[in-house]
mmCIF file of C-alpha atoms (C1' of nucleotides) in Angstrom:
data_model
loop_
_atom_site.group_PDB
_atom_site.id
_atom_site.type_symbol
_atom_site.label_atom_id
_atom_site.label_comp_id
_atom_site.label_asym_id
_atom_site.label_seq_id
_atom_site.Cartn_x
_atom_site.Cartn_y
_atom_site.Cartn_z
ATOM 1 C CA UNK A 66 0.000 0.000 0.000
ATOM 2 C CA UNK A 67 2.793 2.694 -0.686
ATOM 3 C CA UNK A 68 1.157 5.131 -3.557
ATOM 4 C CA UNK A 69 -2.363 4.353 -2.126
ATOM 5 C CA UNK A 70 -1.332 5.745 1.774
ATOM 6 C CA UNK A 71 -0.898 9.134 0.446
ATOM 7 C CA UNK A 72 -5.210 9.483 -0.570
ATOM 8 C CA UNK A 73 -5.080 7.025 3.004
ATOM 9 C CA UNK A 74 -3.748 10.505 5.019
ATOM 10 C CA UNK A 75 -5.740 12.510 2.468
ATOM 11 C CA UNK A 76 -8.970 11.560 3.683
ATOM 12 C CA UNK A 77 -8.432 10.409 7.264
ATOM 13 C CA UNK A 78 -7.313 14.410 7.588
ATOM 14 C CA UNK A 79 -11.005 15.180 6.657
ATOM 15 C CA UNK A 80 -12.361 12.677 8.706
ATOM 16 C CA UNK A 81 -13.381 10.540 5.811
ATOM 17 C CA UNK A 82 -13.179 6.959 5.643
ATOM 18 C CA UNK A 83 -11.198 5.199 3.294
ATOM 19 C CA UNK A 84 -12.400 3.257 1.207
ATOM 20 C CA UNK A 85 -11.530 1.457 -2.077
ATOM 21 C CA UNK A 86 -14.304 4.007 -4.253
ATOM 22 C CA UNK A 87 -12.411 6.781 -2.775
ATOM 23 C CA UNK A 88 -8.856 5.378 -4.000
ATOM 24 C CA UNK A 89 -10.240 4.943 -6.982
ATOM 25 C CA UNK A 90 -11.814 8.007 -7.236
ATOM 26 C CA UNK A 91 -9.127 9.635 -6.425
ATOM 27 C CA UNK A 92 -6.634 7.954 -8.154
ATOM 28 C CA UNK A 93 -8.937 7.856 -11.298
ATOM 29 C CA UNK A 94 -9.058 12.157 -10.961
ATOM 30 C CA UNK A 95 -5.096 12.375 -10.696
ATOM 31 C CA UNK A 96 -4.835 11.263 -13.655
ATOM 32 C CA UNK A 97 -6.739 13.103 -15.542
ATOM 33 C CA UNK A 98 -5.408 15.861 -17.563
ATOM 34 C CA UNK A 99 -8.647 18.052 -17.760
ATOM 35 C CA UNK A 100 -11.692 17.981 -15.613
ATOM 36 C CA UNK A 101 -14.485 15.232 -16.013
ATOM 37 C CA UNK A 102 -17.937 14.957 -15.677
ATOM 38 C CA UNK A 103 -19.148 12.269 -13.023
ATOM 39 C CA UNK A 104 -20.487 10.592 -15.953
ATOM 40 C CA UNK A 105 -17.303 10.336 -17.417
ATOM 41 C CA UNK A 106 -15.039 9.321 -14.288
ATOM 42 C CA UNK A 107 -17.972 6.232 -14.128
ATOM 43 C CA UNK A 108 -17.634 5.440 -17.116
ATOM 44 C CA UNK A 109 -13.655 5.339 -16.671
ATOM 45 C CA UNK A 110 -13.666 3.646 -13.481
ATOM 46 C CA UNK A 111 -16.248 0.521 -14.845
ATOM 47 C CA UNK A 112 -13.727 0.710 -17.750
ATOM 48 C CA UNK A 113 -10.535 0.122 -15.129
ATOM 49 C CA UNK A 114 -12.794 -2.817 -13.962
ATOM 50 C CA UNK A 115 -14.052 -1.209 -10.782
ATOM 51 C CA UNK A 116 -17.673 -2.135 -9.133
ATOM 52 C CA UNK A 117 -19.485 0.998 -8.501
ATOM 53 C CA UNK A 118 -22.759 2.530 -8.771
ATOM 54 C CA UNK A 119 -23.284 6.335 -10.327
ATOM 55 C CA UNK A 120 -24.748 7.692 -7.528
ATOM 56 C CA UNK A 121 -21.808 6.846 -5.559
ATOM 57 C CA UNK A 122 -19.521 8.480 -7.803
ATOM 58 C CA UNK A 123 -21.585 11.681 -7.023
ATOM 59 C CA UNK A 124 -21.764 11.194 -3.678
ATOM 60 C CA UNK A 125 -17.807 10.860 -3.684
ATOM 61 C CA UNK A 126 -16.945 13.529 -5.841
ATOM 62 C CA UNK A 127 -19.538 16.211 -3.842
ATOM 63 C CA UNK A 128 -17.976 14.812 -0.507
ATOM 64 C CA UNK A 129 -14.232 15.360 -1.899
ATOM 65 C CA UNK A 130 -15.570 18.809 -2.878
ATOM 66 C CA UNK A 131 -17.075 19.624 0.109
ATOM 67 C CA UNK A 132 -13.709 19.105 2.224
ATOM 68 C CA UNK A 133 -11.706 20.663 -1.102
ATOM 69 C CA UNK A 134 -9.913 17.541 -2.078
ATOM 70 C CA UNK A 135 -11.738 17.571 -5.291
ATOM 71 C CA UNK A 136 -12.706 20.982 -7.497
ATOM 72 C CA UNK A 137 -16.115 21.400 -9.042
ATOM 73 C CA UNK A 138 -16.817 23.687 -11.677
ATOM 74 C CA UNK A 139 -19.671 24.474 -14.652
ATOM 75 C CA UNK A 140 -18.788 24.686 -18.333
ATOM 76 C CA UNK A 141 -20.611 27.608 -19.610
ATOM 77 C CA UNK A 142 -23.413 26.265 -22.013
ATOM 78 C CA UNK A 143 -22.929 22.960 -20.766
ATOM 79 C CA UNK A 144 -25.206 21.901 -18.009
ATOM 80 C CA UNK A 145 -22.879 19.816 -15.989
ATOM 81 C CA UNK A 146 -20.632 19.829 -13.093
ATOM 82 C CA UNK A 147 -16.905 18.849 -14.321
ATOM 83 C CA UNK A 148 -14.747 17.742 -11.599
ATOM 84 C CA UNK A 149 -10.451 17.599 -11.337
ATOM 85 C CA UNK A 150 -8.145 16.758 -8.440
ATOM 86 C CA UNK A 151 -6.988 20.074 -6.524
ATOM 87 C CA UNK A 152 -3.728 19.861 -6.711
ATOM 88 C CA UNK A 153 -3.394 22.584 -5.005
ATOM 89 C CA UNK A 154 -2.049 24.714 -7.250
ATOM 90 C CA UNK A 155 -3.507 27.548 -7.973
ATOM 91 C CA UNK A 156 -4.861 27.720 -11.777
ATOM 92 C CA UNK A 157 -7.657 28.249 -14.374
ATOM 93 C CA UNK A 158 -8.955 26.764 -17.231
ATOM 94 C CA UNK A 159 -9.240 27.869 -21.066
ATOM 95 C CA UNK A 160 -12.659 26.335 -22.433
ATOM 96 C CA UNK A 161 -13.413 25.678 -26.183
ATOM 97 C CA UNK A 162 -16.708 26.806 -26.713
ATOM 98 C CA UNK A 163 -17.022 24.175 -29.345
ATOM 99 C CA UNK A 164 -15.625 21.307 -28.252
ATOM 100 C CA UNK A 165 -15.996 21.966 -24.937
ATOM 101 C CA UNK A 166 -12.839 20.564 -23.838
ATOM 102 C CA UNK A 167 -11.005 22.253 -20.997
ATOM 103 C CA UNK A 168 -7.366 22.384 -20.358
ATOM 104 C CA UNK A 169 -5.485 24.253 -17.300
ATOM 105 C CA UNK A 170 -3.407 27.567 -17.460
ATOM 106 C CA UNK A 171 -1.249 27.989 -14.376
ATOM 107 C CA UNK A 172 -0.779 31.073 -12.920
ATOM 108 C CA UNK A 173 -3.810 33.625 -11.547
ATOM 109 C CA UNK A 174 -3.793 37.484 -12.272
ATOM 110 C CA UNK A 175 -6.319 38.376 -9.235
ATOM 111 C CA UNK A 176 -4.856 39.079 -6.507
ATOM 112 C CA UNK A 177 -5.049 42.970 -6.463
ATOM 113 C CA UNK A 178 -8.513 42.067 -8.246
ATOM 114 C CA UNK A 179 -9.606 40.999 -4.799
ATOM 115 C CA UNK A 180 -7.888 42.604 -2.548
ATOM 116 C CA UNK A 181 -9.333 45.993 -4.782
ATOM 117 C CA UNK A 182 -12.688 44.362 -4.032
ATOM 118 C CA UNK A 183 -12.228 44.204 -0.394
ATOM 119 C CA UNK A 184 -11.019 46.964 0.189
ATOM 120 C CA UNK A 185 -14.417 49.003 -1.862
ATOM 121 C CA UNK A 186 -17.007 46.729 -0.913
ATOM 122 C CA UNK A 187 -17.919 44.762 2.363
ATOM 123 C CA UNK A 188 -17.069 41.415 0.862
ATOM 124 C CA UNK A 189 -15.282 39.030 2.301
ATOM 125 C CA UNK A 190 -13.554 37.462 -0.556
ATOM 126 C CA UNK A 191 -13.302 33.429 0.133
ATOM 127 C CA UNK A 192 -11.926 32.670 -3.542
ATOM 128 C CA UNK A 193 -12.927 33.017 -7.483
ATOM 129 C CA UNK A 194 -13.542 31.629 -10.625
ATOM 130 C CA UNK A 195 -11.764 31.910 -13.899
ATOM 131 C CA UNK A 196 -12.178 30.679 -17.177
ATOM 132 C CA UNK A 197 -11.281 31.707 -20.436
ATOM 133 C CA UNK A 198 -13.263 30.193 -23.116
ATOM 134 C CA UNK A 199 -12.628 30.144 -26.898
ATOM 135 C CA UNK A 200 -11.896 28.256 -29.913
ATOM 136 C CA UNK A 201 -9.036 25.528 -28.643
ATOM 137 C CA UNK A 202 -6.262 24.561 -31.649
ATOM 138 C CA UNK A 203 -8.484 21.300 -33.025
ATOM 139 C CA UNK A 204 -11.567 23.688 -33.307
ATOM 140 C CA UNK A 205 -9.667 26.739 -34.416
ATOM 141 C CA UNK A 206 -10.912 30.474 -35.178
ATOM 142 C CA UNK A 207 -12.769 29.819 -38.467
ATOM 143 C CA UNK A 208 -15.583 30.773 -37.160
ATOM 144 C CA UNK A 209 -16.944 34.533 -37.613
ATOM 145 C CA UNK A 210 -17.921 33.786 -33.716
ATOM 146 C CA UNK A 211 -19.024 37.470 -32.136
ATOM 147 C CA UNK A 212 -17.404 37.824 -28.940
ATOM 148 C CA UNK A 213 -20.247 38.570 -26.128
ATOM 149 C CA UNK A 214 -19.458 39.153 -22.889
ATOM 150 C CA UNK A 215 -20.283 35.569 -21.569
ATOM 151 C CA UNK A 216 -20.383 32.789 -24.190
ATOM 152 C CA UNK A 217 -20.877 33.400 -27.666
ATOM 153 C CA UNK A 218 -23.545 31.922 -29.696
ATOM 154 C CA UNK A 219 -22.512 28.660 -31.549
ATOM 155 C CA UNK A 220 -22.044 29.285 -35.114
ATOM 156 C CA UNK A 221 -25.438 29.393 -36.519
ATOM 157 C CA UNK A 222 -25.438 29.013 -40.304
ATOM 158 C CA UNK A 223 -23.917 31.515 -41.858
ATOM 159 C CA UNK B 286 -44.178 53.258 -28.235
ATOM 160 C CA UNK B 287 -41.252 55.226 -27.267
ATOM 161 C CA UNK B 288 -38.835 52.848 -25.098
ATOM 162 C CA UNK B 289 -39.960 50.104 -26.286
ATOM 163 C CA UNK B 290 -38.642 50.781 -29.909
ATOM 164 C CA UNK B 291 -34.915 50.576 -28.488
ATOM 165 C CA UNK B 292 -36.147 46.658 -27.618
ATOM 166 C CA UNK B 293 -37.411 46.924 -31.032
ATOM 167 C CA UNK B 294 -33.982 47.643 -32.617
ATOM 168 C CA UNK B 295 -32.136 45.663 -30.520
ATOM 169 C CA UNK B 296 -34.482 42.432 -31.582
ATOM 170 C CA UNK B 297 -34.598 43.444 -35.521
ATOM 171 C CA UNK B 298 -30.823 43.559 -35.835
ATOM 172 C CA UNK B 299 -30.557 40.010 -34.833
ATOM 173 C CA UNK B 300 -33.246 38.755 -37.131
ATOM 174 C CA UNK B 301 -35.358 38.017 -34.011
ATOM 175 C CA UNK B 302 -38.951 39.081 -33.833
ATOM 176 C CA UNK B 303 -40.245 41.806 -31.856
ATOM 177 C CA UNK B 304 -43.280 40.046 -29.553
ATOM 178 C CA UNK B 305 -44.497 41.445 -26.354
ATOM 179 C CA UNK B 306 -43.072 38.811 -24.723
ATOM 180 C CA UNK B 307 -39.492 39.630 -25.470
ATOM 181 C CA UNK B 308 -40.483 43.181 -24.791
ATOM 182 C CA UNK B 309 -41.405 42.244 -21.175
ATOM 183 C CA UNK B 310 -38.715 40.063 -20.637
ATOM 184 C CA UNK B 311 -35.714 42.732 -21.535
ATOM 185 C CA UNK B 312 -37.473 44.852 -19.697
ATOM 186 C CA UNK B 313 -38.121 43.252 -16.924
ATOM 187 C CA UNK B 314 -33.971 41.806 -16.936
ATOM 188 C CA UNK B 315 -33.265 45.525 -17.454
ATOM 189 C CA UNK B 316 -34.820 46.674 -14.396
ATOM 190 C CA UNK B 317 -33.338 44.142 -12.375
ATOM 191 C CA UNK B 318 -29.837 44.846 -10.384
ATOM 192 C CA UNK B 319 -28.959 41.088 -10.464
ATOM 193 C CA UNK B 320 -28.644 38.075 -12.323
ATOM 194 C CA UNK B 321 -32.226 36.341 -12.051
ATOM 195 C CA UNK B 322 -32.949 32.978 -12.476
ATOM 196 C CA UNK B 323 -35.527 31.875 -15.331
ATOM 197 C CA UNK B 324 -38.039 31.279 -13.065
ATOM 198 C CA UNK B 325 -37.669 34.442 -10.896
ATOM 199 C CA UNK B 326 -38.017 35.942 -13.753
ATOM 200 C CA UNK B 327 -41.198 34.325 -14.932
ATOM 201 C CA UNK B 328 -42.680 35.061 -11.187
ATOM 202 C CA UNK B 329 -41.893 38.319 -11.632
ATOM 203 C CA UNK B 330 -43.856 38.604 -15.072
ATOM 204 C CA UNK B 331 -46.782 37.043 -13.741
ATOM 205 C CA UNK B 332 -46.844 39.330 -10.779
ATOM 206 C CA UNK B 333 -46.594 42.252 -13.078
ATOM 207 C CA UNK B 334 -49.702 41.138 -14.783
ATOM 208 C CA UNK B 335 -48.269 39.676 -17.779
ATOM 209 C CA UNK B 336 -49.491 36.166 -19.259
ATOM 210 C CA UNK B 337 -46.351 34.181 -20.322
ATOM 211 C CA UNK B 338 -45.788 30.402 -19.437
ATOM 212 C CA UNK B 339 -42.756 29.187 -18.064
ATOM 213 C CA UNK B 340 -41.138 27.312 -21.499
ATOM 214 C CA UNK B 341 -41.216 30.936 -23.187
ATOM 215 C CA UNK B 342 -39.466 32.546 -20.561
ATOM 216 C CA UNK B 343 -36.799 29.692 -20.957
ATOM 217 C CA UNK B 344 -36.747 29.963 -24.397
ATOM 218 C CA UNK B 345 -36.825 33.332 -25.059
ATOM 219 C CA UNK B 346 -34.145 33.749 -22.749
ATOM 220 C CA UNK B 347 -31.974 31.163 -24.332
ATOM 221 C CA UNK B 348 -32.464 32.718 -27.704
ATOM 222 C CA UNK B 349 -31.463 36.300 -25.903
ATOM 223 C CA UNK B 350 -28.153 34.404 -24.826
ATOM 224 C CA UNK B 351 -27.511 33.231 -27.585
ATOM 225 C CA UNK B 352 -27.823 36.199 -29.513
ATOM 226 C CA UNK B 353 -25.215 38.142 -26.971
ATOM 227 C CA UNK B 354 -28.721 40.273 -25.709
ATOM 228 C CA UNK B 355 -28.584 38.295 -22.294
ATOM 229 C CA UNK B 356 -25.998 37.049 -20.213
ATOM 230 C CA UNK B 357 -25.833 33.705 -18.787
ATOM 231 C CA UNK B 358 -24.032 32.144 -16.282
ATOM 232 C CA UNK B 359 -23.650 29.571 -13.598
ATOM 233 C CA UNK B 360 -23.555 30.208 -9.461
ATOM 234 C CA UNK B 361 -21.433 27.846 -8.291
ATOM 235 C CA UNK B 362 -23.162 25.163 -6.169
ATOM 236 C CA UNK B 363 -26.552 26.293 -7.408
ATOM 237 C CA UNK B 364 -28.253 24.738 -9.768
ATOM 238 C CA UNK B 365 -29.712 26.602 -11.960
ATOM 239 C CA UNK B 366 -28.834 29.577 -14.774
ATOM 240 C CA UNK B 367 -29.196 33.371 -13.755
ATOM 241 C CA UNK B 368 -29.415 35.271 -16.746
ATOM 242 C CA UNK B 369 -28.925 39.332 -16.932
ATOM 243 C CA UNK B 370 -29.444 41.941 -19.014
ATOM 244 C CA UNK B 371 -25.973 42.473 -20.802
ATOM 245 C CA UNK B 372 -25.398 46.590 -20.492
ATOM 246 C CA UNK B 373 -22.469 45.809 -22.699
ATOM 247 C CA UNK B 374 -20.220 46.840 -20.223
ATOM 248 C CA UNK B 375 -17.858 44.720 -19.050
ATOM 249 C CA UNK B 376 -18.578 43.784 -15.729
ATOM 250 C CA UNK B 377 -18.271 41.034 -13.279
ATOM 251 C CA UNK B 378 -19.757 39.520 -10.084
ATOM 252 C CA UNK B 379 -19.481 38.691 -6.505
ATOM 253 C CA UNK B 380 -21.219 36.133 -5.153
ATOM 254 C CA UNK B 381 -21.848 35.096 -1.426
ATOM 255 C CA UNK B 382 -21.444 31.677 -0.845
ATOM 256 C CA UNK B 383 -24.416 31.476 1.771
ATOM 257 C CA UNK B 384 -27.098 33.369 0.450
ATOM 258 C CA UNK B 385 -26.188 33.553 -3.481
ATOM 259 C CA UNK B 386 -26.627 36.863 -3.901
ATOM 260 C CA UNK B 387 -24.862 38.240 -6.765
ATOM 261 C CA UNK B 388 -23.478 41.861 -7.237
ATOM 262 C CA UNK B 389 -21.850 43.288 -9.820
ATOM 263 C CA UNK B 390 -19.059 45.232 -9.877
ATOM 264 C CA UNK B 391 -17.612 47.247 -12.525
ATOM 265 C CA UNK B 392 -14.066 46.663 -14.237
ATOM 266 C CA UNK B 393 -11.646 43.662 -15.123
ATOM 267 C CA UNK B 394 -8.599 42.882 -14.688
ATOM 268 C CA UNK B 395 -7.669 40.639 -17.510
ATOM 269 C CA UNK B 396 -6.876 41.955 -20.654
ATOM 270 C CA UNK B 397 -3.220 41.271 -20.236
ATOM 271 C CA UNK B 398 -3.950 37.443 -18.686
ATOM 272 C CA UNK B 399 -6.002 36.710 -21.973
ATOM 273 C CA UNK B 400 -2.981 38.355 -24.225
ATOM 274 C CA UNK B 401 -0.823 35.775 -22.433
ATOM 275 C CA UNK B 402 -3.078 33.381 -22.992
ATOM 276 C CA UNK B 403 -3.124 33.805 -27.030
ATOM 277 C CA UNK B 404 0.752 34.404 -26.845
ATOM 278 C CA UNK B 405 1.292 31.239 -24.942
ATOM 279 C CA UNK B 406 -1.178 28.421 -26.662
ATOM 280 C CA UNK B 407 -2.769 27.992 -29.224
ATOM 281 C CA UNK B 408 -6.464 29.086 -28.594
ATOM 282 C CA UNK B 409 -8.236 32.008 -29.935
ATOM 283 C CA UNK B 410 -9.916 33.843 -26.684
ATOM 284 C CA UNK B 411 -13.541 34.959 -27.516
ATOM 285 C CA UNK B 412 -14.551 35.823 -23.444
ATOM 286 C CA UNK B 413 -14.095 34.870 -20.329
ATOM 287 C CA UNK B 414 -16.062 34.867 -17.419
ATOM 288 C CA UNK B 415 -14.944 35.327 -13.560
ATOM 289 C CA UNK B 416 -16.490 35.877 -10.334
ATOM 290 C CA UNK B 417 -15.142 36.115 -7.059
ATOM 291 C CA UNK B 418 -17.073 34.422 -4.405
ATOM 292 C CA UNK B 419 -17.146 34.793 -0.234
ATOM 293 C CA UNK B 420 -19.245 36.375 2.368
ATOM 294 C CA UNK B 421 -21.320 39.581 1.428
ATOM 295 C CA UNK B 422 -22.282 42.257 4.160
ATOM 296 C CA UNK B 423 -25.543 40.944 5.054
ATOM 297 C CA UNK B 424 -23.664 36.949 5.876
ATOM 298 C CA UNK B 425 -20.614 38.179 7.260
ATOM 299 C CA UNK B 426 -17.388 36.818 7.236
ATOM 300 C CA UNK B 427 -18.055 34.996 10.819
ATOM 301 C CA UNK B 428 -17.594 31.160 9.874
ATOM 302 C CA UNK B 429 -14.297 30.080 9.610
ATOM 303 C CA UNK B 430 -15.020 28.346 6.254
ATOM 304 C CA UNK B 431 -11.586 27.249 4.921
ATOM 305 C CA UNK B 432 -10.495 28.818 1.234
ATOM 306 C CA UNK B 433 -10.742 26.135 -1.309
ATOM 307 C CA UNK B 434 -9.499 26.665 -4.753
ATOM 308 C CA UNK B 435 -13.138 26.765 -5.812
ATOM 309 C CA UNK B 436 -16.042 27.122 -3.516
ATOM 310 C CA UNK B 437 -15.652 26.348 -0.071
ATOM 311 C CA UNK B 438 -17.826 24.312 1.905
ATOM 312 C CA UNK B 439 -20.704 25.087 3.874
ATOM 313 C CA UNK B 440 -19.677 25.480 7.494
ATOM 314 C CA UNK B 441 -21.216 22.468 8.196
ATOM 315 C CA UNK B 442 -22.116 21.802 12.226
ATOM 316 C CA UNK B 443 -19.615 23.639 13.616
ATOM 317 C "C1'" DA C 11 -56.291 45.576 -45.037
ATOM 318 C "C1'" DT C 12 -55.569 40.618 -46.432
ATOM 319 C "C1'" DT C 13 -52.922 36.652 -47.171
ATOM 320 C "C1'" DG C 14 -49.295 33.418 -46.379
ATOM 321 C "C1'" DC C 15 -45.424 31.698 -44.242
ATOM 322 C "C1'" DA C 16 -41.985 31.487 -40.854
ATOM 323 C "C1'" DA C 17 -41.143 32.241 -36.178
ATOM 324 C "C1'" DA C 18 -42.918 32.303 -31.465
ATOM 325 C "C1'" DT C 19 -45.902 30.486 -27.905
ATOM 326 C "C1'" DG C 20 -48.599 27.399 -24.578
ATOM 327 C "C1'" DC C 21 -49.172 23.332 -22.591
ATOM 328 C "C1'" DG C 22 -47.910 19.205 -20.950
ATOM 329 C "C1'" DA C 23 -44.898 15.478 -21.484
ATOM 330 C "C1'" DA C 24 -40.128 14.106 -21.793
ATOM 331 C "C1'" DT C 25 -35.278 14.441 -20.662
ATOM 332 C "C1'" DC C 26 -31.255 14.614 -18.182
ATOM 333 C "C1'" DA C 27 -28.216 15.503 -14.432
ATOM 334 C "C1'" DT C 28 -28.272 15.000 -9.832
ATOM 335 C "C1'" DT C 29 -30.127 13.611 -5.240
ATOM 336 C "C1'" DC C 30 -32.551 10.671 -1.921
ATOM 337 C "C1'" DG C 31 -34.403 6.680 0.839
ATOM 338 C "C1'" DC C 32 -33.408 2.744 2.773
ATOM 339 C "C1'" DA C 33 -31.501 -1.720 3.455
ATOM 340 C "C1'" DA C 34 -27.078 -4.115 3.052
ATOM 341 C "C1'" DA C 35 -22.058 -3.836 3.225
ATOM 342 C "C1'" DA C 36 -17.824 -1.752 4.522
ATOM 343 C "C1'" DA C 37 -14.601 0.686 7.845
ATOM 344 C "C1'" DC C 38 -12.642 1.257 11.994
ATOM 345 C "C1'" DA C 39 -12.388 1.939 17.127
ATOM 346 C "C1'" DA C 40 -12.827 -0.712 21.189
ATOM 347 C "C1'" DT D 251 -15.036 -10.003 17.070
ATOM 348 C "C1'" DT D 252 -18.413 -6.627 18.110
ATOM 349 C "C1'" DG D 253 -20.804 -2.426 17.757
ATOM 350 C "C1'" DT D 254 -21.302 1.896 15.840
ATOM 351 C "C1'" DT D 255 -20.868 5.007 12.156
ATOM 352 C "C1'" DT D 256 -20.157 5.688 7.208
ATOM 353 C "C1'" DT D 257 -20.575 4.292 2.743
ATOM 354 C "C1'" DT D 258 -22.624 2.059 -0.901
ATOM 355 C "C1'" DG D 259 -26.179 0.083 -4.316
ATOM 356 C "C1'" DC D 260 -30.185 0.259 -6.329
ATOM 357 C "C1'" DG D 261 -33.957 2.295 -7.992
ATOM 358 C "C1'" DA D 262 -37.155 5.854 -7.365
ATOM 359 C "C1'" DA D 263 -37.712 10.856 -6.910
ATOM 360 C "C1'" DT D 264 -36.565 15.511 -7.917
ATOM 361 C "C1'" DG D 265 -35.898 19.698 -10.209
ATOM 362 C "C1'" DA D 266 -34.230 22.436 -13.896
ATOM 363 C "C1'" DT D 267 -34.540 22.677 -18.547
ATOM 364 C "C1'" DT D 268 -36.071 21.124 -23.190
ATOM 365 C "C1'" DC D 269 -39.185 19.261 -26.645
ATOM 366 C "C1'" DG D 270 -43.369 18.098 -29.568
ATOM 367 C "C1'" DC D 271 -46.959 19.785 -31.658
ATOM 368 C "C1'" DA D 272 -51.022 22.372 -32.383
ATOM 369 C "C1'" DT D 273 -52.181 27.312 -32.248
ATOM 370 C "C1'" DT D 274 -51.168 32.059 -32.512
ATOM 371 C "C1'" DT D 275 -48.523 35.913 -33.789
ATOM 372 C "C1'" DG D 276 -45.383 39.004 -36.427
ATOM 373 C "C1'" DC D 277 -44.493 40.839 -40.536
ATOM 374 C "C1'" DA D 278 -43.462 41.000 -45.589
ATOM 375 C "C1'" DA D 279 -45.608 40.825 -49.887
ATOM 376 C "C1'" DT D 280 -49.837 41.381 -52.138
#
DNA sequence: ATTGCAAATGCGAATCATTCGCAAAAACAA
DNA sequence: TTGTTTTTGCGAATGATTCGCATTTGCAAT
């Protein structure tokens, strides 16, 4: 049990119990480059030849996310949670608002951001959310896309 | 029809037609200081006297979105789509983590991140969206709710 | 104005992600 | 091993959002 002791601490830290879902879980999210949908990490896990039921991958992930071992976020235009390991580290995400795949951009530019908003409003600023969406290399620009505020229209015709 | 024939404009230039409905629903999104959900939204109508049924005020609101009228976007941990009236300027929120109010506040701080972005991969930006979350006046900052990465938990017990 | 057609609407049913209830199966402290 | 507390499985329930289709409306051409 060497690699598996580390989630072992991990949990018992939170007060969780560990169990052989949460490894997997776990283990299953670490390796994931970009974030997955609970759907998804099922799928994956049943692939990997693990015995588990959907709603238990839910009820893992929302624990893990509840005690910030796991990160939950929404895909603009997309109406599901997508989950990734927190490593920690603090980063953001670039979105293709076509293919709606997501992949990380280390590094945060908002720290005078909040500390601005602090000090203006009477907010006590617990954290943020950051993602950049656009047209990701496969997908490309091609598309006379206009740029809205908050998620452009798919390409409609034209 | 005098106010009403900026909605007018607003509607032909996207090809969309100009019903009452959308009328009362840009409006009504105008008038409001935060994001509302769909459903607030159709309360709202209905309170103000106006016959509408729940699937137009999703759909007209989606076809707003998509058309860059109306903003959409996601509260993390709640599920469901608030949608605003997009003033064009570019704006972003704070959100309290315990009662989901949303504010806006004017500015942004990432022109430079999203040059960095384009300089550094290959992905054409097209938006972004950010919010910083925590504790607004009204909930205080009195739990000692640790700082995930990306939405903290409810202080739960405690 | 009238006509005709495409777009918009109402209504309820359908969908889809997510959550819940409850009994059975772990985990772990004693 | 025993008892207590969590977790899990399964399927049913929920809740937001979407869809189908018949009806109505907006609006351009007549």
């Amino acid at each position: 049990m060497g690699a598996k002791s580390h989630y072992n601490d991990v949990l018992k830290e939170r007060n969780l119990k560990a169990t052989k879902h949460r490894f997997a879980i776990l283990e299953a999210l670490e390796n994931c480059k970009i974030p997955v949908t609970a759907e998804d990490l099922y799928i994956k896990l049943k692939r990997d030849g693990i015995s588990i039921s959907l709603s238990t991958v839910y009820r893992c992930l929302e624990t893990l996310h509840k005690k910030g071992i796991v990160i939950k976020s929404n895909i603009p235009d997309y109406n599901k949670a997508v989950f990734e390991y927190n490593h920690n580290e603090h980063r953001h995400h670039m979105i293709c608002i076509k293919c709606h795949k997501m992949q990380p951009v280390n590094g945060c530019p908002l720290e005078e951001f909040e500390k601005f908003i602090e000090s203006k409003f009477d907010f006590t600023v617990k954290g943020h959310n950051l993602e950049v969406y656009g047209y990701c290399s496969g997908c490309g620009s091609k598309e006379t896309a206009s740029n809205y505020s908050c998620c452009p229209e798919r390409n409609e015709g034209s």
